[in-house]
Coordinates of C-alpha atoms in Angstrom, one line a residue:
M360 CA 6.3 68.1 -26.7
V361 CA 6.9 69.5 -22.9
S362 CA 10.2 67.6 -21.3
K363 CA 10.3 66.2 -18.1
N364 CA 12.3 67.6 -15.5
P365 CA 15.3 64.0 -15.1
Q366 CA 14.8 64.8 -11.9
E367 CA 11.2 64.7 -11.4
T368 CA 11.1 61.0 -13.7
A369 CA 13.7 59.8 -11.2
Q370 CA 11.0 60.5 -8.5
Q371 CA 8.3 58.8 -10.0
L372 CA 10.3 55.2 -10.6
P373 CA 10.6 53.0 -7.9
S374 CA 13.3 52.6 -5.9
Q375 CA 15.0 48.8 -5.6
Q376 CA 15.6 48.0 -1.9
P377 CA 17.2 45.2 -0.3
F378 CA 15.2 42.6 2.2
K379 CA 16.1 42.6 5.2
L380 CA 17.5 40.3 7.8
H381 CA 16.9 39.7 11.4
L382 CA 19.7 38.3 12.1
P383 CA 19.2 36.6 16.2
G384 CA 17.8 33.1 16.4
L385 CA 17.9 33.3 12.8
L386 CA 19.3 30.0 12.6
K387 CA 17.6 27.6 14.8
V388 CA 14.1 29.4 13.7
L389 CA 15.7 28.1 9.9
A390 CA 15.9 25.2 11.6
E391 CA 13.4 24.3 13.3
H392 CA 10.9 24.9 11.0
L393 CA 12.1 23.7 7.8
Y394 CA 12.7 20.2 8.8
S395 CA 10.2 17.6 10.6
S396 CA 11.9 15.4 12.6
K397 CA 15.4 15.9 14.4
Q398 CA 17.1 13.0 12.6
V399 CA 17.1 14.6 9.8
A400 CA 20.6 16.3 11.1
V401 CA 22.5 13.4 11.4
R402 CA 21.7 12.6 7.7
E403 CA 22.3 16.4 6.1
L404 CA 25.9 15.8 8.3
I405 CA 26.9 12.4 7.1
Q406 CA 25.4 14.2 3.2
N407 CA 28.6 16.7 4.0
A408 CA 30.8 14.5 5.2
H409 CA 30.2 12.2 1.8
D410 CA 30.3 15.1 -0.2
G411 CA 33.5 16.7 1.6
I412 CA 34.9 13.2 0.5
R413 CA 33.4 13.1 -3.2
R414 CA 35.7 16.9 -3.6
R415 CA 38.5 15.4 -2.3
Q416 CA 38.3 12.2 -4.7
A417 CA 37.6 14.9 -7.7
E418 CA 39.6 17.6 -7.0
N419 CA 42.9 16.4 -5.0
P420 CA 42.8 12.3 -6.3
A421 CA 45.6 10.8 -4.3
E422 CA 47.0 7.4 -4.0
N423 CA 46.1 4.5 -1.0
Y424 CA 43.6 7.2 -0.1
A425 CA 40.4 5.2 1.8
P426 CA 37.6 7.4 2.6
Q427 CA 35.7 7.1 5.6
I428 CA 33.3 8.3 7.8
R429 CA 33.0 8.3 11.8
L430 CA 30.6 9.0 14.4
E431 CA 31.5 8.6 18.0
I432 CA 29.1 9.6 21.1
D433 CA 30.8 10.6 24.3
A434 CA 27.7 10.3 26.0
P435 CA 28.8 12.2 29.7
R436 CA 29.7 15.3 28.1
R437 CA 26.8 15.0 25.8
V438 CA 28.6 15.4 22.4
L439 CA 28.0 13.8 19.3
R440 CA 31.0 14.1 16.8
V441 CA 31.1 13.8 13.1
H442 CA 34.5 13.2 11.0
D443 CA 35.5 13.0 7.5
N444 CA 38.4 12.9 5.7
G445 CA 37.6 14.7 2.8
N446 CA 38.3 17.4 1.0
G447 CA 38.4 19.9 3.9
L448 CA 38.1 23.5 3.7
T449 CA 40.1 26.9 3.6
R450 CA 39.4 30.5 5.8
S451 CA 37.4 31.2 2.6
E452 CA 35.1 28.2 2.1
I453 CA 34.2 28.7 5.4
E454 CA 32.7 31.8 4.9
D455 CA 31.4 31.4 1.6
Y456 CA 30.0 28.3 2.0
L457 CA 29.4 27.3 5.6
A458 CA 28.7 30.3 6.6
T459 CA 26.3 31.5 4.2
I460 CA 22.8 30.6 4.3
G461 CA 21.5 29.0 1.1
R462 CA 24.9 28.7 -1.1
S463 CA 26.1 25.7 -1.4
Y464 CA 29.6 24.3 -2.2
T465 CA 28.3 21.2 -3.5
R466 CA 26.1 22.0 -6.1
E467 CA 28.4 24.5 -7.3
L468 CA 30.5 21.9 -8.1
R469 CA 28.3 19.7 -9.4
Q470 CA 27.4 22.2 -12.0
N471 CA 31.5 22.7 -12.5
L472 CA 31.5 18.7 -13.0
A473 CA 28.4 17.7 -15.0
P474 CA 30.0 18.6 -18.5
L475 CA 33.9 16.9 -17.8
S476 CA 32.8 14.2 -15.5
P477 CA 29.1 13.4 -15.4
D478 CA 29.8 10.3 -12.9
E479 CA 31.3 11.6 -10.6
A480 CA 29.0 15.2 -10.2
A481 CA 26.1 12.6 -10.2
R482 CA 27.6 11.3 -7.2
L483 CA 28.0 14.6 -5.2
I484 CA 24.3 14.4 -2.8
G485 CA 24.4 18.0 -1.8
Q486 CA 22.2 20.4 -3.1
F487 CA 20.6 23.4 -1.4
G488 CA 23.4 24.8 1.4
F489 CA 20.8 24.2 4.2
G490 CA 21.6 21.1 5.3
F491 CA 24.5 22.8 8.3
L492 CA 21.3 24.3 9.7
S493 CA 20.3 21.2 10.8
A494 CA 22.9 20.5 13.4
F495 CA 21.2 23.3 15.6
L496 CA 17.9 20.8 15.6
L497 CA 20.1 18.4 17.9
A498 CA 22.9 21.1 19.6
D499 CA 22.9 24.2 21.2
F500 CA 26.3 24.6 20.2
V501 CA 28.4 23.9 17.2
R502 CA 31.9 23.4 17.0
V503 CA 33.8 22.4 13.5
V504 CA 37.5 21.9 13.0
T505 CA 38.5 21.5 9.5
K506 CA 41.7 21.3 7.6
S507 CA 41.5 21.9 3.6
A508 CA 43.4 19.1 1.8
Q509 CA 45.1 21.7 -0.7
P510 CA 49.2 21.8 -0.5
N511 CA 50.2 24.0 2.9
A512 CA 46.8 24.3 4.3
T513 CA 46.4 25.4 7.5
A514 CA 43.2 23.9 10.0
F515 CA 40.6 26.3 11.6
E516 CA 38.3 26.4 14.0
W517 CA 34.7 27.8 13.0
S518 CA 31.8 27.6 16.5
S519 CA 28.1 29.1 16.7
D520 CA 25.6 29.4 19.1
G521 CA 23.1 29.5 16.6
G522 CA 22.3 33.2 17.6
E523 CA 24.1 36.2 15.3
N524 CA 27.6 35.7 15.3
Y525 CA 29.7 33.0 14.9
A526 CA 33.9 32.4 16.1
I527 CA 37.0 31.5 13.7
A528 CA 39.8 30.6 15.0
P529 CA 42.8 28.9 14.2
A530 CA 43.3 25.1 15.2
A531 CA 45.2 21.9 15.5
R532 CA 44.5 19.0 13.1
D533 CA 46.8 16.7 11.4
E534 CA 44.9 15.6 8.2
A535 CA 43.0 17.0 6.1
G536 CA 38.9 16.9 6.4
T537 CA 36.0 18.0 9.3
T538 CA 34.8 17.1 12.2
V539 CA 31.8 18.5 13.6
E540 CA 31.1 18.6 17.6
L541 CA 27.3 18.8 18.9
R542 CA 26.6 19.8 22.2
V543 CA 23.5 17.7 22.4
K544 CA 20.2 19.8 23.4
P545 CA 18.1 17.4 26.3
T546 CA 15.2 17.1 23.7
A547 CA 17.8 15.0 21.3
S548 CA 19.0 13.2 23.6
F549 CA 18.0 10.1 21.7
V550 CA 21.4 10.4 19.4
L551 CA 23.6 10.0 22.6
E552 CA 22.2 5.9 22.5
S553 CA 24.2 3.9 20.3
Q554 CA 21.7 1.2 18.6
N555 CA 19.7 4.6 17.5
L556 CA 22.1 6.1 16.0
L557 CA 22.8 3.4 14.4
E558 CA 19.3 3.2 12.8
I559 CA 19.4 6.5 12.0
V560 CA 22.1 5.7 9.8
R561 CA 21.0 3.4 8.3
Q562 CA 18.1 4.3 7.2
Y563 CA 19.3 7.3 5.9
A564 CA 23.0 6.1 4.8
D565 CA 22.6 2.3 4.6
F566 CA 23.6 2.3 0.9
L567 CA 26.4 5.3 0.6
P568 CA 29.8 3.7 -0.5
I569 CA 31.3 5.2 1.6
P570 CA 32.2 3.4 5.2
I571 CA 30.4 4.7 7.8
F572 CA 32.1 3.3 11.7
L573 CA 30.3 4.0 14.8
N574 CA 32.0 3.9 17.7
G575 CA 34.9 3.3 16.9
E576 CA 33.8 -0.7 15.2
K577 CA 36.2 -2.0 13.0
E578 CA 33.0 -3.1 10.6
P579 CA 31.0 0.0 8.6
C580 CA 27.6 0.0 10.0
N581 CA 26.1 0.6 6.7
L582 CA 25.8 -1.8 3.8
R583 CA 27.8 0.4 1.5
S584 CA 26.0 -0.9 -1.8
P585 CA 22.0 -1.1 -2.4
P586 CA 21.4 -5.2 -2.4
W587 CA 20.0 -4.4 -6.4
K588 CA 23.9 -3.8 -6.9
S589 CA 24.8 -6.9 -5.4
R590 CA 26.6 -10.4 -6.9
D591 CA 23.7 -11.9 -6.6
P592 CA 20.3 -8.6 -6.7
Q593 CA 17.8 -11.4 -6.3
A594 CA 18.6 -12.8 -2.9
A595 CA 20.5 -9.5 -1.6
T596 CA 17.0 -8.0 -2.4
R597 CA 15.1 -10.7 -0.6
Q598 CA 16.8 -10.5 2.8
Y599 CA 16.8 -6.4 2.9
I600 CA 13.5 -6.5 1.8
A601 CA 13.0 -8.8 5.6
R602 CA 15.0 -6.5 7.4
V603 CA 13.9 -3.6 6.5
F604 CA 10.2 -4.1 5.8
G605 CA 9.8 -7.1 7.7
V606 CA 8.2 -9.4 5.1
E607 CA 9.0 -12.4 3.1
P608 CA 7.8 -11.4 -0.7
L609 CA 5.5 -12.7 -3.1
A610 CA 7.1 -11.6 -6.2
I611 CA 9.8 -9.0 -6.9
I612 CA 10.0 -6.9 -10.1
P613 CA 13.4 -4.9 -10.2
L614 CA 13.4 -1.1 -11.5
K615 CA 16.0 -0.3 -14.4
P616 CA 16.6 2.8 -17.0
H617 CA 13.4 4.3 -19.2
K618 CA 12.6 6.2 -21.9
V619 CA 9.1 8.1 -21.1
S620 CA 7.4 10.2 -23.6
L621 CA 6.9 13.6 -22.3
G622 CA 4.2 14.4 -25.5
H623 CA 6.9 16.6 -26.9
D624 CA 10.2 15.0 -26.0
E625 CA 11.0 11.4 -24.7
I626 CA 13.3 11.5 -22.3
T627 CA 15.6 8.2 -20.3
V628 CA 14.5 7.9 -16.1
P629 CA 17.8 6.9 -14.5
L630 CA 15.7 4.4 -12.6
S631 CA 16.7 1.5 -10.0
G632 CA 15.1 -0.2 -7.3
F633 CA 12.7 -3.1 -7.2
L634 CA 8.7 -2.7 -6.2
F635 CA 7.9 -5.9 -4.5
V636 CA 4.4 -8.1 -4.1
P637 CA 4.2 -8.5 0.5
P638 CA 1.9 -11.1 1.7
G639 CA -1.9 -10.5 1.4
S640 CA -3.7 -10.3 4.4
V641 CA -6.8 -12.5 5.4
A642 CA -9.1 -9.8 4.4
S643 CA -7.0 -8.7 1.5
V644 CA -8.2 -5.4 1.5
R645 CA -4.5 -3.7 3.1
E646 CA -3.6 -0.2 1.4
Y647 CA 0.2 -0.8 0.4
G648 CA 0.9 1.6 -2.5
D649 CA 4.2 3.5 -0.9
V650 CA 7.7 3.6 -2.0
Q651 CA 11.0 4.2 0.3
V652 CA 12.7 7.5 -2.2
F653 CA 16.3 7.4 -2.5
I654 CA 18.5 10.2 -4.3
R655 CA 22.1 9.1 -5.4
R656 CA 21.3 6.7 -3.0
M657 CA 20.6 8.6 0.7
F658 CA 17.4 8.5 1.6
I659 CA 14.7 11.0 1.2
C660 CA 11.2 9.5 2.6
R661 CA 9.4 6.8 3.4
D662 CA 5.3 5.2 2.8
D663 CA 5.1 8.2 -0.3
K664 CA 2.1 7.3 -2.3
A665 CA 2.4 9.4 -5.3
L666 CA 5.0 8.1 -7.4
L667 CA 2.7 4.7 -7.5
P668 CA -0.1 4.4 -9.8
P669 CA -3.2 4.7 -7.8
W670 CA -4.0 1.4 -8.5
A671 CA -0.9 -0.4 -6.8
R672 CA -2.1 -0.5 -3.5
F673 CA -0.6 -4.1 -2.9
V674 CA 2.8 -3.0 -3.6
R675 CA 5.6 -1.7 -1.8
G676 CA 9.2 -0.7 -3.2
V677 CA 12.4 1.0 -3.0
V678 CA 13.9 3.5 -6.0
D679 CA 16.4 5.7 -6.7
C680 CA 16.8 7.9 -8.9
P681 CA 18.8 11.2 -9.0
H682 CA 16.7 13.5 -11.6
L683 CA 14.2 13.0 -8.6
Q684 CA 13.6 16.8 -7.1
P685 CA 14.1 17.2 -3.7
T686 CA 12.5 19.9 -1.6
A687 CA 14.9 21.6 0.5
S688 CA 14.1 19.8 3.7
R689 CA 15.3 16.7 1.9
E690 CA 12.1 15.3 3.5
D691 CA 9.7 15.2 0.3
L692 CA 9.7 15.5 -3.1
H693 CA 8.9 18.3 -5.9
Q694 CA 6.0 16.6 -8.2
D695 CA 7.4 18.5 -11.1
E696 CA 7.5 17.3 -14.7
T697 CA 10.7 14.6 -13.4
F698 CA 8.3 13.2 -10.5
E699 CA 5.5 12.7 -13.5
A700 CA 7.8 10.6 -16.1
V701 CA 9.5 8.7 -13.4
R702 CA 5.5 8.1 -12.3
A703 CA 5.1 6.5 -15.2
A704 CA 8.2 4.7 -16.0
L705 CA 7.1 2.9 -12.7
E706 CA 3.7 2.1 -13.9
I707 CA 4.5 1.0 -16.8
Q708 CA 7.1 -1.8 -15.5
L709 CA 5.1 -3.1 -12.7
G710 CA 2.1 -3.7 -15.3
E711 CA 5.1 -5.7 -17.4
G712 CA 6.9 -6.9 -14.5
L713 CA 2.9 -8.6 -12.9
R714 CA 2.2 -9.7 -16.5
E715 CA 5.7 -11.7 -16.7
V716 CA 4.8 -13.0 -13.6
A717 CA 1.3 -14.3 -14.4
R718 CA 2.8 -16.4 -17.7
D719 CA 6.2 -17.3 -16.2
E720 CA 5.2 -17.7 -12.7
P721 CA 1.4 -19.5 -12.5
P722 CA 2.0 -20.6 -8.4
T723 CA 3.7 -16.9 -7.3
W724 CA 0.6 -15.2 -9.6
E725 CA -2.1 -17.7 -7.7
K726 CA -0.5 -16.2 -4.4
I727 CA -0.6 -12.3 -5.2
V728 CA -4.2 -12.9 -5.9
R729 CA -5.6 -14.8 -3.9
G730 CA -3.5 -12.5 -0.9
H731 CA -4.4 -9.5 -2.9
T732 CA -7.8 -9.9 -4.9
D733 CA -9.9 -7.4 -3.8
L734 CA -7.4 -4.4 -3.5
I735 CA -6.6 -5.7 -7.5
V736 CA -10.0 -6.7 -8.7
G737 CA -11.4 -3.2 -7.3
W738 CA -9.4 -0.6 -8.7
A739 CA -8.8 -2.2 -11.8
A740 CA -13.0 -1.7 -12.0
R741 CA -11.7 2.0 -11.9
D742 CA -8.6 2.6 -14.1
A743 CA -8.8 1.5 -17.5
H744 CA -5.0 1.2 -17.5
F745 CA -4.3 -1.7 -15.3
F746 CA -7.7 -3.3 -15.7
E747 CA -6.4 -4.0 -19.3
A748 CA -3.1 -5.1 -18.2
V749 CA -4.7 -7.9 -15.5
K750 CA -8.2 -8.1 -17.3
D751 CA -7.9 -11.8 -18.4
I752 CA -5.2 -12.7 -15.7
V753 CA -7.0 -12.0 -12.2
T754 CA -8.4 -14.7 -10.9
F755 CA -12.1 -15.0 -8.9
R756 CA -14.0 -17.0 -6.8
T757 CA -16.0 -19.4 -8.8
S758 CA -18.1 -22.7 -7.7
R759 CA -15.5 -24.7 -9.4
G760 CA -13.0 -23.1 -7.7
P761 CA -10.2 -19.9 -8.8
L762 CA -11.2 -19.3 -12.6
N763 CA -9.6 -16.5 -14.4
L764 CA -12.4 -14.7 -16.8
P765 CA -11.9 -16.5 -20.0
D766 CA -11.6 -20.2 -18.6
Y767 CA -14.9 -19.1 -16.8
L768 CA -16.3 -18.1 -19.6
E769 CA -15.6 -21.3 -21.4
Q770 CA -17.1 -23.9 -19.0
S771 CA -20.3 -21.2 -18.6
G772 CA -20.8 -20.8 -22.1
G773 CA -20.4 -17.5 -22.9
D774 CA -22.2 -15.7 -19.5
F775 CA -21.5 -14.2 -16.3
Y776 CA -23.6 -16.3 -13.0
F777 CA -23.1 -14.6 -9.8
T778 CA -24.1 -14.0 -6.0
T779 CA -23.4 -10.9 -4.3
R780 CA -24.5 -11.6 -1.4
E781 CA -22.9 -14.4 0.5
L782 CA -25.5 -15.2 3.2
G783 CA -27.8 -17.9 1.5
S784 CA -25.9 -17.3 -1.8
L785 CA -25.0 -21.3 -1.4
Q786 CA -28.3 -22.6 -2.4
E787 CA -28.3 -20.3 -5.5
R788 CA -25.1 -21.4 -6.9
L789 CA -26.2 -24.7 -5.7
L790 CA -28.9 -24.5 -8.4
A791 CA -27.0 -23.1 -11.4
E792 CA -24.5 -25.8 -11.0
G793 CA -27.5 -28.0 -11.1
N794 CA -27.8 -26.4 -14.7
G795 CA -24.0 -26.4 -15.7
M796 CA -23.9 -22.9 -15.3
P797 CA -20.6 -21.8 -12.6
V798 CA -21.2 -19.1 -10.2
I799 CA -18.8 -16.2 -9.3
D800 CA -18.6 -14.6 -5.7
A801 CA -19.7 -11.7 -6.3
S802 CA -19.7 -10.5 -2.4
W803 CA -16.7 -8.7 -2.2
F804 CA -16.3 -5.3 -3.2
G805 CA -15.4 -4.2 -6.7
V806 CA -16.3 -7.8 -8.4
Q807 CA -19.5 -6.8 -10.1
P808 CA -18.0 -4.2 -11.5
F809 CA -15.1 -5.3 -13.1
L810 CA -17.5 -8.2 -14.7
A811 CA -19.8 -5.3 -16.3
K812 CA -16.9 -3.7 -17.5
Y813 CA -15.4 -6.8 -19.2
A814 CA -19.2 -8.0 -20.2
S815 CA -19.5 -4.1 -21.6
Q816 CA -16.3 -4.7 -23.6
R817 CA -16.2 -7.8 -25.4
G818 CA -20.8 -7.0 -26.0
D819 CA -21.3 -10.7 -26.4
C820 CA -21.4 -11.8 -23.1
G821 CA -24.8 -12.3 -20.6
F822 CA -25.1 -11.1 -17.9
V823 CA -27.0 -12.8 -14.6
Q824 CA -27.0 -12.0 -11.4
L825 CA -28.2 -15.0 -9.2
D826 CA -29.4 -13.1 -6.1
G827 CA -33.6 -14.0 -6.0
E828 CA -33.4 -15.2 -9.3
A829 CA -31.9 -18.7 -8.9
Q830 CA -35.9 -19.9 -8.4
N831 CA -36.2 -19.2 -12.1
L832 CA -34.2 -22.8 -12.2
L833 CA -37.2 -24.1 -10.7
H834 CA -39.4 -26.2 -12.9
E835 CA -42.8 -26.5 -11.0
E836 CA -44.3 -29.8 -11.5
H837 CA -48.3 -30.5 -10.2
D838 CA -49.2 -33.9 -9.2
A839 CA -51.5 -35.7 -6.9
L840 CA -48.6 -37.9 -5.7
W841 CA -47.1 -34.7 -3.8
D842 CA -51.1 -34.0 -2.2
E843 CA -50.5 -35.4 1.3
V844 CA -47.1 -33.4 1.4
A845 CA -48.3 -30.4 0.8
Q846 CA -51.2 -31.3 3.4
Y847 CA -48.0 -32.2 6.0
F848 CA -46.5 -28.8 5.9
A849 CA -50.2 -26.8 5.4
R850 CA -50.6 -28.0 9.2
R851 CA -47.1 -27.1 9.5
G852 CA -48.2 -23.6 8.6
V853 CA -45.0 -24.0 6.3
E854 CA -45.8 -22.7 2.5
T855 CA -44.5 -26.0 0.1
V856 CA -44.0 -25.7 -3.9
F857 CA -43.1 -28.8 -5.5
A858 CA -40.7 -28.6 -8.7
R859 CA -37.5 -30.3 -10.7
F860 CA -33.9 -29.0 -10.0
K861 CA -30.6 -29.9 -9.8
P862 CA -29.0 -31.6 -8.7
A863 CA -31.1 -34.7 -8.1
Q864 CA -29.4 -35.3 -4.6
V865 CA -30.8 -32.2 -2.7
P866 CA -34.5 -32.9 -1.4
A867 CA -35.5 -29.8 -0.5
L868 CA -34.3 -25.7 -0.7
M869 CA -35.9 -22.9 1.1
F870 CA -36.3 -19.9 -0.2
Y871 CA -37.1 -16.2 1.7
P872 CA -38.0 -12.9 0.3
E873 CA -35.4 -10.8 -0.1
D874 CA -36.3 -8.7 2.6
A875 CA -37.0 -11.1 5.5
E876 CA -34.2 -10.0 8.0
F877 CA -34.9 -6.4 7.7
A878 CA -38.8 -7.4 8.2
I879 CA -37.9 -10.1 11.1
E880 CA -35.3 -7.5 13.4
G881 CA -38.0 -4.9 12.5
R882 CA -40.6 -5.9 14.2
R883 CA -38.5 -7.7 17.3
A884 CA -37.2 -3.9 17.6
I885 CA -40.9 -2.4 17.3
D886 CA -42.3 -5.3 19.8
E887 CA -39.4 -4.7 22.5
G888 CA -39.4 -1.0 22.3
E889 CA -36.0 -0.2 21.3
L890 CA -37.3 2.4 18.9
S891 CA -38.4 5.8 19.5
D892 CA -41.9 6.1 19.1
P893 CA -41.7 8.7 15.4
L894 CA -39.5 6.3 14.3
A895 CA -41.2 2.7 15.5
A896 CA -44.3 4.1 13.6
L897 CA -42.5 5.1 10.3
L898 CA -41.3 1.5 10.2
G899 CA -44.4 -0.3 11.3
D900 CA -45.9 1.8 8.9
Y901 CA -43.3 0.1 6.4
L902 CA -44.0 -3.3 7.2
E903 CA -47.4 -3.0 6.7
N904 CA -47.6 -1.8 3.8
H905 CA -45.1 -4.4 2.5
A906 CA -47.3 -7.3 4.5
S907 CA -47.2 -9.3 1.7
D908 CA -43.8 -10.2 1.9
A909 CA -43.5 -9.3 5.9
Q910 CA -46.3 -12.2 5.8
K911 CA -43.8 -14.8 4.3
I912 CA -40.8 -14.8 6.3
A913 CA -41.6 -18.6 7.4
G914 CA -39.8 -18.8 3.8
K915 CA -41.2 -21.3 0.9
L916 CA -40.1 -24.8 1.4
V917 CA -39.0 -26.3 -2.3
I918 CA -39.7 -29.9 -2.4
N919 CA -36.9 -31.8 -5.5
A920 CA -39.9 -33.9 -7.6
Q921 CA -36.6 -34.8 -9.0
N922 CA -34.9 -36.5 -5.5
A923 CA -35.9 -40.4 -5.1
W924 CA -36.4 -39.9 -1.2
M925 CA -39.4 -37.6 -1.5
R926 CA -40.5 -39.3 -4.0
Q927 CA -40.5 -42.5 -2.1
L928 CA -41.4 -40.7 1.2
A929 CA -44.9 -38.9 -1.1
S930 CA -45.8 -42.6 -1.8
E931 CA -46.2 -43.6 1.4
D932 CA -48.9 -43.6 4.2
E933 CA -49.1 -41.5 6.7
S934 CA -47.1 -42.7 9.5
A935 CA -44.8 -41.1 12.5
A936 CA -42.3 -42.2 10.7
R937 CA -42.9 -41.0 7.6
D938 CA -43.6 -37.6 8.8
A939 CA -40.6 -37.3 11.1
A940 CA -38.6 -38.1 8.0
L941 CA -40.5 -34.7 6.4
E942 CA -39.2 -32.8 9.1
V943 CA -35.7 -34.0 8.6
A944 CA -35.8 -32.8 5.1
F945 CA -37.5 -29.3 6.7
Q946 CA -35.1 -28.8 8.7
V947 CA -31.9 -29.2 7.0
A948 CA -33.1 -27.1 4.5
R949 CA -33.6 -24.1 6.7
L950 CA -30.3 -25.0 8.2
F951 CA -28.4 -24.9 4.7
A952 CA -30.5 -21.9 3.6
G953 CA -28.9 -19.5 6.6
R954 CA -31.5 -17.1 7.1
T955 CA -33.7 -15.8 9.1
L956 CA -32.8 -18.4 12.1
S957 CA -31.5 -16.7 15.4
A958 CA -29.2 -18.5 17.5
D959 CA -31.7 -20.2 19.5
D960 CA -34.2 -21.1 16.0
A961 CA -30.9 -23.3 15.1
A962 CA -30.5 -25.3 18.2
K963 CA -34.3 -26.0 18.0
A964 CA -34.1 -26.6 14.7
F965 CA -31.4 -29.4 15.3
Q966 CA -33.2 -30.7 18.1
N967 CA -36.3 -31.2 16.1
V968 CA -33.8 -33.1 13.4
T969 CA -32.1 -35.4 16.5
E970 CA -35.9 -36.2 17.9
A971 CA -37.2 -37.0 14.1
V972 CA -34.3 -39.4 13.6
E973 CA -34.9 -41.5 17.5
L974 CA -38.6 -41.5 16.4
M975 CA -37.3 -43.3 12.7
R976 CA -35.1 -45.3 14.4
S977 CA -37.9 -46.7 16.7
K978 CA -39.7 -47.7 14.2

C-alpha cells in the first residue's frame, strides 16, 4: 500500500469558511423585507416590553411591583416612546442580545424556565431575536435607555441609525426598565396620531395582562384579558365580537384544550378562544372560514383561512394556542405537525358545537341554516366528514316549508322529489303537492349533489327530478264534453290537452318545452341582426333541426278535467261570455307558468284578462 503525503491529503479536503456579512444598511434591509406592515413594529416593541416585565417577575420578584407599559407621542419632535418598568439590560446584555441579530434572551430564558416553571415560561412571547429590527420600519434613528433590575446596576444608552455601527454610553435613569425612543420617518407618521396608535395597540395587545397606557391616560387602553377569561364569558365574547367584527353572532362555540391523535401518539392541544357563526347574507353565499390567531395572547394574524376546515366557510373566530409556530416576522404561521393538530382540534370542536346547537337550540340552528344554507349544503356535499355531521339536521326549502331530510322522507313516503329551476317550477311543485308529494327546491348549488349523496347512502330512496317530468302526473281524458273548448283554443292557435290532476281548484296549466326560451331569444337575435353571420347560420341550423320543439314555443295548455268551473264552461253553448271565461283561464295559466313571457307579453296578457272580465260583467 502506498501511503499518501499528509500535506496532500489536507489539500484535497474541503476547507470550512465562515459566512461574510456586508453590514452597512443591513438592519434597515432586514426590517423592510422581513415585515409586510409597519404596524408590526409597535407590536414588537410592546412584546419586548412585556417580556422584560415577565423577566423581572421571574428573576427579580419584589413586593408591590406594579408592571406597566406606557406609550408616549411627542408629535412636534416626531418622536414615539415606549416605556416599561421591566428587568432592563446590563451592558453585556445590550451587546449580547439587543445588538446581536438572531439571538433572543427571551427564547433562552424560556428554555431555562421551562423545566422549573412551565407557567412562567409560557407567558414569554419573544422567540427569534429579530423583533427589535422592526423599529427601523418606523424610525430613522433609535435610542434605547435601559437600567437592569440587578442591585447597583448602571443605566446605559444604546443608539443607532440603522447603519453598521451603534453607540453605547452611560445614561441617567432612576428606575429599572427600558425606554425605546423612535425618531419617526415621514412615511410612518400614522403612529404619531393617537387614534391610530390606540387601534394598533388594541389589535395586537388587547389580551396582554400587563396594562398599557397611552399618552398619560389613567386607564389602560387594552382589555388585559381575553373575553373567555371573564366572569361571564358568553356576554364578554358577544361584546368583543360586536366591537371587533361588527356583528351580532348567531351562535358562539367556546374552544378548550383538546386531545388529538397523531397516529403514532396523542397530544393535548392547549387551545382557547371561540368560533362563531355570523348572520347570513341574503344570498347565503358570502364565505368566511377565517380566524384571528393569537399566540400567548399576542395577536399574530387575521383572516387565517387555513386553520379551519374547508367546509367551515360560514364560521369566524379567535384562536389562541401557544404551540403554534409563527414565522420569523410573526405575521403568519408555519403549517407543521402542530398546525395540523390544532386544525384537527378546531374541526372536532366545531362539529360537536354545531350538533349541540342543532339539538339544544332549534331556533338558533334554524337561523344558522337559513342564513348559510347554500354554503353548508355545498361544502357538505364535498366533504364526507362534514356531511356526516349535518346530513340529518340541515334543513331544505320545500313546498311545505323548511324540513330536514328525515322529516321530509317521512312525509314523502321515502322518496325525494325535487326541481332544479326556480323559473316555472311552481306548477311542478303544485302538481306534486296535489299528489301528496312534498317538493324540494334544488335550484341552489349543492342541493342536488347533497340529496344524491344522501339517497345513495340510504340505498332505499327514490330520486325523482320533476323538471319537465311533472306532466307524468297528469291523467289525460278523452271526452266529447271538451270538443267545443278544444275548437275554441284551436282557433286561437293554442294546443290543448284535457287531463285530470290535483289540486282540482286549478283550472288550467301551461307547459313549454325545455328550450322554449332559448328558441325565442335565438330567433329574435337572428331577426334583429345581433349575431355575426357565421354564428347566426349556426344557430339557425340548430333551430331548424329542432323545429319540433321550436314550433311549440307557444306552449301546451292543459285543461283540468276535474275543475268544476272548466266542466261548467265546457257544457255551455258557445257565447261571448263563455269565450271570455276561457280566455281568462288561458291567460292566467300563461302568467302562472312564468315562462317565455317578455314584459310586453305579460302586459298584454293582463290586458286580455281585464277585457275578458269586463265582457263577462256586461253579460
